[in-house]
Amino acid sequence: MKKVLQILAIAMLLPVYAIAQSSDWEFQTVIPPDTSIDNSHGAAFDAAGNLWTAPYYSSATDDGPRNFVYCYDTEGQPCEDVPYVHSVAAGDSTFYFAPITGLAADENGDIVISSHRYRNAAGDWVGEVSAYILKIDHTNGELLDYYEVTSGQAQHIAIDGQGYLFHSAVFPGHPIGILDPDMNELAVVTDNRSGFARNIVVNREGTRVYQPTDFSTEFVDGDDTTTVSGRVEVYEGDVFSGYALIDTMRFIGMDPGASAVCPQTGVVYFAASGTGGAPLTDPDRWDALTVYGFAPDDQGEYQVVDEVMWHFGDADPYNPVYRTMAISSDGFGMVLGAFDRGGLPGIQYFERDELLVIDTSVDEVLSEVPAGYDLGQNYPNPFNPATQINFEIGQSGMVTLKVYDVLGREVATLVNDNLQAGSHTASFDATSLSSGTYIYTLEANDIRMSRKMMLVK
C-alpha cells in the first residue's frame, strides 16, 4: 500500500505531507461535567456563544423515549433560558424529535437540528418516509421553520455565512441539497453522492463544499491493485451557478467522522477517526486519533497547519470515533464529541488564545508572525465603553483594523489608511454596542491577525 501511495503522491504533488505546526488548542473542560452525554451526534455554537449538542439515541422519560438537544455554556453548565429541548410546537400539534443526526448554527446564531423521522407523543419512532430539518430560536427553543426531506434518509447539515443550508444523506445515491435561508429548496451540489458519510462542511463564503465519505478507491501499480478507503470530495462553485467536483484525491485514505471550518481563518478540520465504528483511515498517512486542520488556497492546494487530539488525561489512548465537531464563530473555541468513547467523557471543549496568522499573499498559515508585526491585546479588557488597541507593522502600506461581532458582522472600522512602519494605537468606543465578545482584526501587507475582547456594561 505504501509503495502505491508514494507513487501517487509524487505524481500529484500532494502537500498534505507537510508537518503541522504545534497546536495552540488547550483542553478546558468536559461538557457536561458529569460526563453523562454519550453517543454524541452534533454540536453548534449559538449567537450567545453557548454550545448546543445532542446524543443520537433517546433517553427514557415518564412520557416515553425522548431525543434531547441540550444547551450548555462553555463551562459546561446548563443554559438558564433553554437548558434543553426535545420537541417544538408546530401549529396545533407538537413535533417530537427522533434520533439526532446533525446540528448547525445559521447566520443569525439560531440552531438547526436534523431529526431522522419523528416520535409520537408516546415516544414511538414513526414517519417511514421523511427526515426533518428544523430551525429553532436559540433564545427560547421555539420553532422558526422546518424542511421535510421526503427521501427518508438521515441527513447531516452545514450552513455557510449567508445562511444557505447544505444537507446530505448518510447513505450513498442521494443528492447534496441546498436550502435558502428561508428553508426553501434552491439547488443541489450533486445529484448522486458516493460513499457512506456522517458529516458535511462548507466554507463561510459558500464556495467550497467538503463531503467526507468512506468511498473506496483502487490504485493499480503494474500487476498490483491496492484499495484505499476514505476520501473527501471537494466541490467548488456557488449556490446560484452550481458546483463542480474538483478533487477527490487530496485527502485520500482519510475516513473523517466529523469536520468543521473555522469562520475566522477558513482552516478546515477533519477528524480521521472513521465514519463507522472503526476507522478505515490509512495509518501510513493519517493518525486516527488526530483532528487535522488544513489551510486551502485558490489553486486547490492544502497544507496541514494545525492539529488537536482528544484529551485522555490519565487514561490510555483509545480511538474515540469523533462524530461531533464545532468551532465557535470567533474561532477561539472548539468542541469535539465522541460516539464510541470507551468509557471516557463524551464531549470535550478546547480554547486557543490567538488565531492562526494567515499570509494572504501566498495563502499560507504562518507558525510565527513576521518580524515587525504585532497586534496587542486591547487595554483595558474587559472594557466599558472605550478601549485602546496597540499594533505594529513591519513596513509602510495600506492598513485596516476592523471590529466584528461573534457572528462575523462588521461593527466598526478603526483604521483604513496608508500607515508608516512602526507602532500605532487605535481607540474603540463601543457606546452603541451591546455587552459581549468582539473580534478585532488587523490586515497589513498581506498579513492578517485577530484577537478577541470583552465589552461589559
PDB file of C-alpha atoms in Angstrom, residues 52 68-73 77-86 139-141:
ATOM      1  CA  TRP A  52     -25.881  23.064  21.724  1.00  0.00           C
ATOM      2  CA  PHE A  68     -32.890  15.665  23.701  1.00  0.00           C
ATOM      3  CA  VAL A  69     -30.889  18.594  22.354  1.00  0.00           C
ATOM      4  CA  TYR A  70     -29.018  20.231  25.240  1.00  0.00           C
ATOM      5  CA  CYS A  71     -27.663  23.752  25.708  1.00  0.00           C
ATOM      6  CA  TYR A  72     -24.580  24.482  27.858  1.00  0.00           C
ATOM      7  CA  ASP A  73     -22.294  27.411  28.460  1.00  0.00           C
ATOM      8  CA  GLN A  77     -23.332  24.438  32.934  1.00  0.00           C
ATOM      9  CA  PRO A  78     -26.891  24.168  31.534  1.00  0.00           C
ATOM     10  CA  CYS A  79     -28.185  27.316  29.852  1.00  0.00           C
ATOM     11  CA  GLU A  80     -30.604  29.196  32.086  1.00  0.00           C
ATOM     12  CA  ASP A  81     -33.207  30.125  29.467  1.00  0.00           C
ATOM     13  CA  VAL A  82     -33.327  26.887  27.458  1.00  0.00           C
ATOM     14  CA  PRO A  83     -31.397  24.030  29.107  1.00  0.00           C
ATOM     15  CA  TYR A  84     -32.775  21.515  26.600  1.00  0.00           C
ATOM     16  CA  VAL A  85     -35.457  20.851  24.003  1.00  0.00           C
ATOM     17  CA  HIS A  86     -36.955  17.546  22.867  1.00  0.00           C
ATOM     18  CA  THR A 139     -33.238  32.291  22.957  1.00  0.00           C
ATOM     19  CA  ASN A 140     -36.431  30.339  23.674  1.00  0.00           C
ATOM     20  CA  GLY A 141     -36.285  26.997  21.849  1.00  0.00           C
TER      21      GLY A 141
END
